[in-house]
mmCIF file of C-alpha atoms in Angstrom:
data_model
loop_
_atom_site.group_PDB
_atom_site.id
_atom_site.type_symbol
_atom_site.label_atom_id
_atom_site.label_comp_id
_atom_site.label_asym_id
_atom_site.label_seq_id
_atom_site.Cartn_x
_atom_site.Cartn_y
_atom_site.Cartn_z
ATOM 1 C CA TYR U 1 0.127 0.160 -0.164
ATOM 2 C CA GLY U 2 1.423 3.968 0.443
ATOM 3 C CA LYS U 3 4.614 3.292 2.175
ATOM 4 C CA ILE U 4 6.556 6.502 1.834
ATOM 5 C CA ARG U 5 10.430 6.915 3.530
ATOM 6 C CA PHE U 6 10.893 9.479 6.411
ATOM 7 C CA ASN U 7 13.695 11.166 7.417
ATOM 8 C CA CYS U 8 13.463 11.550 11.761
ATOM 9 C CA VAL U 9 15.271 11.898 14.757
ATOM 10 C CA SER U 10 17.666 8.906 16.074
ATOM 11 C CA GLN U 11 15.691 7.231 19.358
ATOM 12 C CA SER U 12 19.736 7.698 20.436
ATOM 13 C CA GLU U 13 20.142 11.464 20.990
ATOM 14 C CA GLY U 14 19.059 12.841 23.990
ATOM 15 C CA SER U 15 16.590 15.521 24.409
ATOM 16 C CA SER U 16 19.212 18.533 24.739
ATOM 17 C CA THR U 17 20.298 17.869 21.369
ATOM 18 C CA PRO U 18 18.469 20.601 19.100
ATOM 19 C CA ILE U 19 17.065 18.900 15.942
ATOM 20 C CA SER U 20 19.116 20.791 12.850
ATOM 21 C CA GLU U 21 21.755 19.071 14.507
ATOM 22 C CA ALA U 22 20.269 15.459 15.990
ATOM 23 C CA LYS U 23 21.698 12.537 14.201
ATOM 24 C CA GLN U 24 18.997 11.155 11.762
ATOM 25 C CA VAL U 25 17.627 7.901 10.854
ATOM 26 C CA THR U 26 15.507 7.191 7.452
ATOM 27 C CA VAL U 27 12.276 5.008 8.124
ATOM 28 C CA THR U 28 9.711 3.447 6.378
ATOM 29 C CA LEU U 29 5.693 4.560 7.023
ATOM 30 C CA THR U 30 2.513 2.957 6.130
ATOM 31 C CA PHE U 31 0.411 6.091 5.224
ATOM 32 C CA ASP U 32 -1.893 4.596 3.560
ATOM 33 C CA ALA U 33 -3.080 1.219 4.873
ATOM 34 C CA GLY U 34 -5.223 0.365 1.817
ATOM 35 C CA GLU U 35 -8.738 -1.579 2.870
ATOM 36 C CA SER U 36 -8.275 -1.126 6.864
ATOM 37 C CA ASP U 37 -7.757 3.028 5.989
ATOM 38 C CA VAL U 38 -11.043 2.915 3.772
ATOM 39 C CA LYS U 39 -13.259 1.033 6.896
ATOM 40 C CA ILE U 40 -11.524 3.161 10.330
ATOM 41 C CA ARG U 41 -12.409 5.998 8.128
ATOM 42 C CA LYS U 42 -16.006 4.925 7.144
ATOM 43 C CA HIS U 43 -16.800 4.144 11.158
ATOM 44 C CA GLN U 44 -14.606 6.494 12.602
ATOM 45 C CA GLY U 45 -15.032 9.991 10.162
ATOM 46 C CA VAL U 46 -11.906 11.764 8.801
ATOM 47 C CA GLN U 47 -10.985 12.755 12.600
ATOM 48 C CA GLY U 48 -10.532 8.872 13.507
ATOM 49 C CA LEU U 49 -8.559 7.360 10.777
ATOM 50 C CA ARG U 50 -5.764 10.331 11.495
ATOM 51 C CA GLN U 51 -5.332 9.298 15.249
ATOM 52 C CA GLU U 52 -5.078 5.999 13.533
ATOM 53 C CA ARG U 53 -2.329 6.879 11.444
ATOM 54 C CA ILE U 54 -0.280 8.701 14.177
ATOM 55 C CA ILE U 55 -0.685 5.555 16.471
ATOM 56 C CA ARG U 56 0.348 3.828 13.154
ATOM 57 C CA LEU U 57 3.499 6.346 12.068
ATOM 58 C CA CYS U 58 4.467 6.963 15.545
ATOM 59 C CA THR U 59 4.982 3.144 16.453
ATOM 60 C CA GLU U 60 6.392 2.454 13.167
ATOM 61 C CA ALA U 61 9.576 4.919 13.617
ATOM 62 C CA TYR U 62 9.917 3.565 17.055
ATOM 63 C CA ASN U 63 10.188 0.283 15.884
ATOM 64 C CA GLN U 64 12.631 0.841 13.491
ATOM 65 C CA GLY U 65 14.715 3.367 15.370
ATOM 66 C CA GLY U 66 13.343 7.013 14.872
ATOM 67 C CA LEU U 67 10.762 9.320 17.005
ATOM 68 C CA LEU U 68 8.528 11.957 14.970
ATOM 69 C CA THR U 69 7.758 14.808 16.614
ATOM 70 C CA VAL U 70 4.321 17.225 16.407
ATOM 71 C CA GLU U 71 5.576 19.042 13.604
ATOM 72 C CA ASP U 72 7.074 16.437 11.459
ATOM 73 C CA LEU U 73 3.331 15.132 11.824
ATOM 74 C CA ALA U 74 1.913 18.673 11.453
ATOM 75 C CA TYR U 75 3.820 19.723 9.145
ATOM 76 C CA ARG U 76 5.697 16.841 6.453
ATOM 77 C CA ILE U 77 3.584 14.439 6.585
ATOM 78 C CA LEU U 78 -0.009 14.862 7.742
ATOM 79 C CA ASN U 79 -0.182 18.491 6.213
ATOM 80 C CA THR U 80 -2.834 20.001 9.008
ATOM 81 C CA GLY U 81 -1.925 22.361 11.621
ATOM 82 C CA GLU U 82 -0.186 21.331 15.094
ATOM 83 C CA ARG U 83 -3.056 22.148 17.408
ATOM 84 C CA THR U 84 -5.001 19.114 15.124
ATOM 85 C CA ILE U 85 -2.395 17.088 16.240
ATOM 86 C CA VAL U 86 -1.663 17.664 19.497
ATOM 87 C CA ARG U 87 -5.788 17.868 19.660
ATOM 88 C CA ASP U 88 -5.951 14.353 18.611
ATOM 89 C CA LEU U 89 -3.137 13.413 20.713
ATOM 90 C CA LYS U 90 -5.085 14.054 23.432
ATOM 91 C CA THR U 91 -7.769 12.521 21.863
ATOM 92 C CA ILE U 92 -5.498 9.383 21.819
ATOM 93 C CA ARG U 93 -3.910 8.762 25.051
ATOM 94 C CA GLU U 94 -7.606 9.113 26.920
ATOM 95 C CA LYS U 95 -8.322 6.189 24.898
ATOM 96 C CA GLY U 96 -5.338 4.793 26.654
ATOM 97 C CA ASP U 97 -3.001 4.707 23.890
ATOM 98 C CA ASN U 98 0.328 6.506 24.460
ATOM 99 C CA PRO U 99 2.336 7.008 20.466
ATOM 100 C CA PRO U 100 5.967 7.493 20.716
ATOM 101 C CA LEU U 101 6.713 10.869 19.972
ATOM 102 C CA ARG U 102 10.065 12.163 20.459
ATOM 103 C CA SER U 103 8.354 14.921 23.333
ATOM 104 C CA THR U 104 7.377 12.047 25.310
ATOM 105 C CA ILE U 105 9.771 9.182 25.376
ATOM 106 C CA LYS U 106 12.410 12.000 26.365
ATOM 107 C CA ASP U 107 10.463 14.131 28.862
ATOM 108 C CA MET U 108 10.424 16.850 26.082
ATOM 109 C CA GLY U 109 7.754 19.949 26.319
ATOM 110 C CA ARG U 110 4.643 20.892 27.991
ATOM 111 C CA THR U 111 3.885 16.709 27.362
ATOM 112 C CA ILE U 112 2.651 14.485 30.737
ATOM 113 C CA SER U 113 5.832 12.793 31.683
ATOM 114 C CA HIS U 114 6.197 9.161 30.552
ATOM 115 C CA LYS U 115 7.500 8.117 34.442
ATOM 116 C CA ALA U 116 3.835 9.938 35.816
ATOM 117 C CA LEU U 117 1.908 7.769 33.058
ATOM 118 C CA ILE U 118 3.737 4.940 34.352
ATOM 119 C CA ILE U 119 2.981 5.394 37.203
ATOM 120 C CA LYS U 120 -0.547 5.978 37.459
ATOM 121 C CA ASN U 121 -1.002 3.208 35.515
ATOM 122 C CA TRP U 122 0.813 1.029 37.733
ATOM 123 C CA LEU U 123 -1.473 2.074 40.796
ATOM 124 C CA LYS U 124 -4.174 0.856 38.867
ATOM 125 C CA GLY U 125 -2.916 -2.442 38.612
ATOM 126 C CA ASP U 126 -1.326 -2.223 34.594
ATOM 127 C CA GLU U 127 1.394 -5.369 34.850
ATOM 128 C CA LEU U 128 4.701 -4.167 33.915
ATOM 129 C CA SER U 129 4.479 -6.079 30.864
ATOM 130 C CA ASP U 130 1.371 -4.667 30.076
ATOM 131 C CA LEU U 131 3.044 -0.801 30.622
ATOM 132 C CA LYS U 132 6.113 -2.253 28.176
ATOM 133 C CA ARG U 133 4.037 -2.689 25.178
ATOM 134 C CA LYS U 134 1.739 0.495 26.366
ATOM 135 C CA TYR U 135 4.707 3.160 26.803
ATOM 136 C CA ASN U 136 7.320 1.599 24.103
ATOM 137 C CA HIS U 137 10.087 0.841 27.029
ATOM 138 C CA SER U 138 12.316 -1.717 28.575
ATOM 139 C CA PHE U 139 11.177 -3.494 31.565
ATOM 140 C CA SER U 140 14.453 -2.309 33.700
ATOM 141 C CA ALA U 141 13.294 1.286 32.693
ATOM 142 C CA ILE U 142 9.763 0.522 33.687
ATOM 143 C CA GLU U 143 11.418 -1.273 37.126
ATOM 144 C CA ASN U 144 13.407 2.021 37.807
ATOM 145 C CA TYR U 145 10.193 3.745 37.975
ATOM 146 C CA VAL U 146 8.361 1.705 40.288
ATOM 147 C CA ASN U 147 11.440 1.534 42.676
ATOM 148 C CA LYS U 148 12.107 4.929 42.795
ATOM 149 C CA PHE U 149 8.368 6.480 43.146
ATOM 150 C CA LYS U 150 7.775 3.099 45.829
ATOM 151 C CA ARG U 151 11.335 4.662 47.751
ATOM 152 C CA VAL U 152 9.484 7.942 47.490
ATOM 153 C CA VAL U 153 6.498 6.804 49.231
ATOM 154 C CA PHE U 154 8.196 5.127 51.893
ATOM 155 C CA LEU U 155 10.290 7.765 52.188
ATOM 156 C CA SER U 156 7.267 10.344 52.423
ATOM 157 C CA HIS U 157 5.538 7.731 55.305
ATOM 158 C CA GLU U 158 8.826 7.765 57.250
ATOM 159 C CA LYS U 159 8.249 11.613 57.106
ATOM 160 C CA LYS U 160 11.511 12.334 56.023
ATOM 161 C CA PRO U 161 12.161 15.470 54.801
ATOM 162 C CA ILE U 162 11.702 17.157 51.123
ATOM 163 C CA GLU U 163 15.368 17.418 50.847
ATOM 164 C CA GLN U 164 16.454 14.338 51.776
ATOM 165 C CA ILE U 165 13.657 12.377 49.735
ATOM 166 C CA ALA U 166 15.207 14.271 46.820
#
């Protein structure tokens, strides 16, 4: 179906590296999934299709070692406004999905920290394997977040000062 080759920031780049200086990787993305996209558009409309594409594009880039940005999605791929993408991402997250964007994986910008989302869902009873799949993080990273959270809770219950907890 409709595949595109796209240059995006490598996952290996830190959050402090400007995009203009960041290592780029070329990924192959499914822009049009054919009949599957037609069905989604028929049942969920244009907005539902765009949201499905956002999830698919971000996941495909991530699985190939790249990270897309909101700007990539808006201006370079989906030809829409940044505010539209932000609104779609809010809806996607409310439904329980968390597409792997550079901003969420690298804890950048105004998005809720992926660490906070992982802990919130862990507290609701999600298993580590579910969190790994949902947030595209390694088991060791998720265990680290959970263990640090447990430590903070324990020290808070012990009435330790904030400076010591930090």
